[in-house]
Amino acid sequence: TAYLWVYYLCPPKMKRQLLFLTALLSLCSVFAQNNNDRLKPWSVGINGGFNFSKTYNNDTFAQNFSGRNKTGVHFGGLITYDINDNISVNSGLGFINKGYRIYNDTLKTDLKISRNIPGIVVPIGLTFRQQFNASRFIMEKMGVAMNYSFGHNNDTLYNGNAKKFRIVENSIQNLYPMFYLGIGLGGNTAKGNRYEFGLNYQQPFGREMELSVSGGEFLNKSFLLNYRGGNLQATFTYHFNFGNLEKSDDYFY
């Protein structure tokens, strides 16, 4: 039910990618076997996926202007400690590329300004798992993270060479805390490794930038928007159990 609810709320473009990653998860489960034993409580992992971000949803746009989702990527590494079979503590280091897109719908060409904002994220949080068969589970995630964004130069951006509208950025903070919530599906492999496919939403506590958008004749009409840095992520994660990274005694026979 939770999966169907998230699928219903996803943007159309994200629904296609969500179906693809769900198929990938199902393929991984073909190779999983009935094995609930944890070789070690510690594991290291890698993750990656795509994200959607935009300006603050409660902002009001001037007539003929609109904001749309910016698609980006993220990837990183993480370390996990299993408190028990159902609860884990997670932390790590990741790279994310997010941003925003602003459109002037009165223009026929160069009708948008698209902004990429790369950054580093350090999360720490909890994962809760509930088994629904011998090797697969559903999960929930929650926690906090620190985000550091690069490229805060109070830039002025134009819609290409036409320069029919512009955005003036006012940097407020490039280092800020966020909280995150997530849901997902996962499974255990025959060797005790773990894979997960999840949707996570990250929301900052404050604002990253204020945007002054100008248009009209001689750029004499302007309005303000806020970019907070929140984003929705679809992520695939694979955890390598520490026990599988150690040399086996059988290697020498």
CSV table of C-alpha atoms in Angstrom, one decimal:
chain,number,residue,atom,x,y,z
A,1,THR,CA,0.0,0.0,0.0
A,2,ALA,CA,2.8,2.4,0.8
A,3,TYR,CA,4.5,1.7,-2.5
A,4,LEU,CA,1.2,2.4,-4.4
A,5,TRP,CA,0.8,5.7,-2.5
A,6,VAL,CA,4.3,6.8,-3.4
A,7,TYR,CA,3.8,5.8,-7.0
A,8,TYR,CA,0.6,7.8,-7.2
A,9,LEU,CA,2.3,10.9,-5.9
A,10,CYS,CA,5.4,10.7,-8.1
A,11,PRO,CA,5.8,13.0,-11.2
A,12,PRO,CA,5.1,11.2,-14.5
A,13,LYS,CA,8.8,11.0,-15.4
A,14,MET,CA,9.7,9.6,-12.1
A,15,LYS,CA,7.1,6.9,-12.4
A,16,ARG,CA,8.9,5.3,-15.3
A,17,GLN,CA,12.2,5.3,-13.4
A,18,LEU,CA,10.4,3.9,-10.3
A,19,LEU,CA,9.1,1.0,-12.3
A,20,PHE,CA,12.6,0.3,-13.7
A,21,LEU,CA,14.2,0.2,-10.3
A,22,THR,CA,11.4,-1.9,-8.9
A,23,ALA,CA,12.1,-4.4,-11.7
A,24,LEU,CA,15.8,-4.3,-10.8
A,25,LEU,CA,14.9,-5.1,-7.2
A,26,SER,CA,12.8,-8.0,-8.3
A,27,LEU,CA,15.7,-9.3,-10.4
A,28,CYS,CA,18.0,-9.1,-7.3
A,29,SER,CA,15.5,-11.2,-5.3
A,30,VAL,CA,15.8,-14.0,-7.8
A,31,PHE,CA,19.4,-14.5,-6.5
A,32,ALA,CA,18.5,-14.2,-2.9
A,33,GLN,CA,18.0,-17.3,-0.7
A,34,ASN,CA,16.5,-18.0,2.7
A,35,ASN,CA,19.2,-16.7,5.0
A,36,ASN,CA,18.5,-14.4,7.9
A,37,ASP,CA,21.8,-14.9,9.7
A,38,ARG,CA,23.9,-11.8,10.1
A,39,LEU,CA,27.6,-12.6,9.6
A,40,LYS,CA,28.6,-9.4,11.4
A,41,PRO,CA,26.6,-6.4,12.7
A,42,TRP,CA,28.7,-4.0,10.6
A,43,SER,CA,28.5,-3.5,6.9
A,44,VAL,CA,29.7,-1.0,4.3
A,45,GLY,CA,27.7,0.0,1.3
A,46,ILE,CA,27.4,2.0,-1.9
A,47,ASN,CA,24.3,3.8,-3.2
A,48,GLY,CA,23.2,5.9,-6.1
A,49,GLY,CA,20.1,7.1,-7.9
A,50,PHE,CA,18.3,10.2,-9.1
A,51,ASN,CA,16.5,13.1,-7.4
A,52,PHE,CA,13.9,15.8,-8.0
A,53,SER,CA,14.3,19.4,-6.6
A,54,LYS,CA,12.7,22.8,-7.1
A,55,THR,CA,12.0,26.1,-5.5
A,56,TYR,CA,9.9,26.3,-2.4
A,57,ASN,CA,6.4,25.0,-3.0
A,58,ASN,CA,4.6,27.8,-1.1
A,59,ASP,CA,6.1,30.6,-3.2
A,60,THR,CA,3.9,32.6,-5.5
A,61,PHE,CA,5.0,33.1,-9.1
A,62,ALA,CA,4.3,36.1,-11.2
A,63,GLN,CA,2.0,35.7,-14.2
A,64,ASN,CA,3.4,33.6,-17.0
A,65,PHE,CA,6.3,32.3,-14.9
A,66,SER,CA,6.4,28.8,-13.4
A,67,GLY,CA,8.8,26.5,-11.6
A,68,ARG,CA,9.4,22.9,-12.5
A,69,ASN,CA,11.4,20.0,-11.0
A,70,LYS,CA,15.1,19.7,-11.7
A,71,THR,CA,16.3,16.2,-12.2
A,72,GLY,CA,19.7,15.4,-10.7
A,73,VAL,CA,21.9,12.4,-9.5
A,74,HIS,CA,23.4,11.4,-6.3
A,75,PHE,CA,25.8,8.7,-5.1
A,76,GLY,CA,27.9,7.8,-2.1
A,77,GLY,CA,29.1,5.4,0.5
A,78,LEU,CA,27.7,4.4,3.8
A,79,ILE,CA,28.4,2.4,6.9
A,80,THR,CA,25.7,0.5,8.9
A,81,TYR,CA,25.5,-1.1,12.3
A,82,ASP,CA,22.7,-3.6,12.9
A,83,ILE,CA,21.4,-3.2,16.4
A,84,ASN,CA,19.3,-6.3,15.8
A,85,ASP,CA,17.6,-8.0,12.8
A,86,ASN,CA,15.1,-5.1,12.5
A,87,ILE,CA,16.9,-1.9,13.4
A,88,SER,CA,20.1,-0.4,12.0
A,89,VAL,CA,22.1,2.8,12.5
A,90,ASN,CA,23.4,4.4,9.3
A,91,SER,CA,25.9,7.1,8.4
A,92,GLY,CA,28.0,7.9,5.3
A,93,LEU,CA,29.2,10.5,2.9
A,94,GLY,CA,27.5,11.3,-0.4
A,95,PHE,CA,27.5,13.7,-3.4
A,96,ILE,CA,24.3,15.2,-4.7
A,97,ASN,CA,23.5,17.4,-7.7
A,98,LYS,CA,20.2,19.3,-7.3
A,99,GLY,CA,18.8,22.7,-8.2
A,100,TYR,CA,15.8,24.3,-9.8
A,101,ARG,CA,14.2,25.3,-13.1
A,102,ILE,CA,12.3,28.6,-13.8
A,103,TYR,CA,10.3,29.0,-17.0
A,104,ASN,CA,9.0,32.2,-18.7
A,105,ASP,CA,6.0,30.8,-20.6
A,106,THR,CA,5.6,33.8,-22.8
A,107,LEU,CA,8.9,33.1,-24.7
A,108,LYS,CA,9.2,30.8,-27.7
A,109,THR,CA,13.0,30.2,-27.3
A,110,ASP,CA,15.3,30.3,-24.3
A,111,LEU,CA,12.3,30.1,-22.1
A,112,LYS,CA,14.0,28.6,-19.0
A,113,ILE,CA,16.8,29.1,-16.6
A,114,SER,CA,18.1,25.8,-15.2
A,115,ARG,CA,20.5,25.8,-12.2
A,116,ASN,CA,22.7,22.9,-11.0
A,117,ILE,CA,23.9,23.1,-7.4
A,118,PRO,CA,26.3,20.3,-6.4
A,119,GLY,CA,26.9,19.5,-2.8
A,120,ILE,CA,28.1,17.0,-0.1
A,121,VAL,CA,25.7,15.4,2.3
A,122,VAL,CA,26.6,13.6,5.6
A,123,PRO,CA,23.6,11.7,7.0
A,124,ILE,CA,23.0,9.8,10.2
A,125,GLY,CA,19.8,8.0,11.0
A,126,LEU,CA,17.9,4.8,11.7
A,127,THR,CA,16.4,2.1,9.4
A,128,PHE,CA,13.5,-0.1,10.6
A,129,ARG,CA,12.8,-3.4,8.8
A,130,GLN,CA,9.8,-5.7,8.8
A,131,GLN,CA,10.2,-9.1,7.0
A,132,PHE,CA,7.3,-10.1,4.8
A,133,ASN,CA,8.9,-13.4,3.7
A,134,ALA,CA,12.2,-15.3,4.4
A,135,SER,CA,14.5,-13.0,2.4
A,136,ARG,CA,12.6,-9.8,1.7
A,137,PHE,CA,11.5,-6.9,3.8
A,138,ILE,CA,9.9,-3.4,3.8
A,139,MET,CA,11.7,-0.6,5.6
A,140,GLU,CA,11.3,2.9,6.9
A,141,LYS,CA,14.1,5.4,7.4
A,142,MET,CA,14.5,8.6,9.4
A,143,GLY,CA,17.3,10.8,10.5
A,144,VAL,CA,19.2,14.1,10.0
A,145,ALA,CA,21.9,15.2,7.6
A,146,MET,CA,24.3,18.1,7.0
A,147,ASN,CA,24.4,19.6,3.5
A,148,TYR,CA,27.3,21.7,2.1
A,149,SER,CA,26.5,23.3,-1.3
A,150,PHE,CA,29.3,24.5,-3.7
A,151,GLY,CA,29.1,27.4,-6.0
A,152,HIS,CA,27.5,30.1,-3.8
A,153,ASN,CA,28.7,33.2,-5.6
A,154,ASN,CA,25.5,35.4,-5.6
A,155,ASP,CA,25.4,34.8,-9.3
A,156,THR,CA,23.1,36.5,-11.9
A,157,LEU,CA,21.7,34.0,-14.4
A,158,TYR,CA,20.1,34.8,-17.8
A,159,ASN,CA,18.0,32.7,-20.2
A,160,GLY,CA,20.8,32.3,-22.7
A,161,ASN,CA,21.7,35.0,-25.1
A,162,ALA,CA,18.2,36.4,-25.4
A,163,LYS,CA,18.4,37.8,-21.8
A,164,LYS,CA,14.6,38.3,-21.6
A,165,PHE,CA,14.6,37.4,-18.0
A,166,ARG,CA,17.1,36.8,-15.2
A,167,ILE,CA,17.6,35.4,-11.7
A,168,VAL,CA,19.7,37.1,-9.1
A,169,GLU,CA,20.8,34.7,-6.4
A,170,ASN,CA,21.2,35.9,-2.8
A,171,SER,CA,23.1,33.2,-0.8
A,172,ILE,CA,21.8,32.8,2.7
A,173,GLN,CA,23.7,29.6,3.8
A,174,ASN,CA,25.6,26.9,2.0
A,175,LEU,CA,26.0,24.7,5.1
A,176,TYR,CA,22.8,23.7,6.8
A,177,PRO,CA,21.0,20.8,8.6
A,178,MET,CA,18.2,18.7,7.1
A,179,PHE,CA,15.9,15.9,8.3
A,180,TYR,CA,14.9,13.0,6.1
A,181,LEU,CA,12.2,10.3,5.9
A,182,GLY,CA,12.1,7.3,3.6
A,183,ILE,CA,10.3,4.1,2.7
A,184,GLY,CA,11.5,1.1,0.6
A,185,LEU,CA,11.8,-2.5,-0.2
A,186,GLY,CA,14.8,-4.8,0.2
A,187,GLY,CA,16.2,-8.3,0.6
A,188,ASN,CA,19.1,-10.4,1.8
A,189,THR,CA,21.4,-12.4,-0.4
A,190,ALA,CA,22.6,-16.0,0.2
A,191,LYS,CA,25.9,-14.6,1.7
A,192,GLY,CA,24.2,-12.2,4.1
A,193,ASN,CA,24.6,-9.0,2.1
A,194,ARG,CA,21.7,-6.7,1.8
A,195,TYR,CA,20.1,-4.6,-1.0
A,196,GLU,CA,17.5,-1.9,-0.8
A,197,PHE,CA,15.5,0.2,-3.1
A,198,GLY,CA,13.9,3.3,-1.4
A,199,LEU,CA,12.3,6.7,-1.7
A,200,ASN,CA,13.7,9.4,0.6
A,201,TYR,CA,12.6,13.0,1.1
A,202,GLN,CA,15.1,15.5,2.5
A,203,GLN,CA,13.9,18.8,3.9
A,204,PRO,CA,16.2,21.6,5.2
A,205,PHE,CA,15.3,23.5,8.4
A,206,GLY,CA,16.0,26.9,6.7
A,207,ARG,CA,16.7,28.5,3.3
A,208,GLU,CA,19.7,28.1,1.1
A,209,MET,CA,19.1,31.0,-1.3
A,210,GLU,CA,16.7,33.8,-2.1
A,211,LEU,CA,16.0,34.3,-5.8
A,212,SER,CA,15.0,37.6,-7.4
A,213,VAL,CA,13.4,36.9,-10.7
A,214,SER,CA,13.1,39.8,-13.2
A,215,GLY,CA,11.3,39.9,-16.5
A,216,GLY,CA,9.2,42.2,-18.8
A,217,GLU,CA,10.5,45.2,-20.8
A,218,PHE,CA,13.9,46.2,-19.6
A,219,LEU,CA,13.6,43.6,-16.8
A,220,ASN,CA,11.6,46.1,-14.8
A,221,LYS,CA,9.2,43.6,-13.1
A,222,SER,CA,10.5,41.3,-10.4
A,223,PHE,CA,9.4,38.9,-7.7
A,224,LEU,CA,11.0,36.8,-5.1
A,225,LEU,CA,11.4,33.0,-4.7
A,226,ASN,CA,13.1,30.8,-2.1
A,227,TYR,CA,15.3,27.8,-2.7
A,228,ARG,CA,15.5,25.7,0.4
A,229,GLY,CA,17.4,22.7,-1.1
A,230,GLY,CA,14.8,20.0,-0.3
A,231,ASN,CA,14.6,17.0,-2.7
A,232,LEU,CA,12.9,13.7,-3.3
A,233,GLN,CA,15.3,10.8,-4.0
A,234,ALA,CA,15.0,7.3,-5.5
A,235,THR,CA,18.0,5.3,-4.4
A,236,PHE,CA,19.4,1.8,-4.9
A,237,THR,CA,21.8,0.6,-2.1
A,238,TYR,CA,23.9,-2.5,-1.7
A,239,HIS,CA,25.4,-3.4,1.7
A,240,PHE,CA,28.5,-5.6,2.0
A,241,ASN,CA,28.6,-7.5,5.3
A,242,PHE,CA,32.0,-7.1,7.0
A,243,GLY,CA,32.1,-10.9,7.4
A,244,ASN,CA,32.2,-11.3,3.6
A,245,LEU,CA,35.1,-8.9,3.3
A,246,GLU,CA,37.3,-11.0,5.6
A,247,LYS,CA,39.5,-13.8,4.2
A,248,SER,CA,38.0,-17.2,4.7
A,249,ASP,CA,40.1,-20.0,6.2
A,250,ASP,CA,39.0,-22.2,3.4
A,251,TYR,CA,41.1,-20.0,1.0
A,252,PHE,CA,44.3,-21.7,2.2
A,253,TYR,CA,43.1,-25.3,1.5
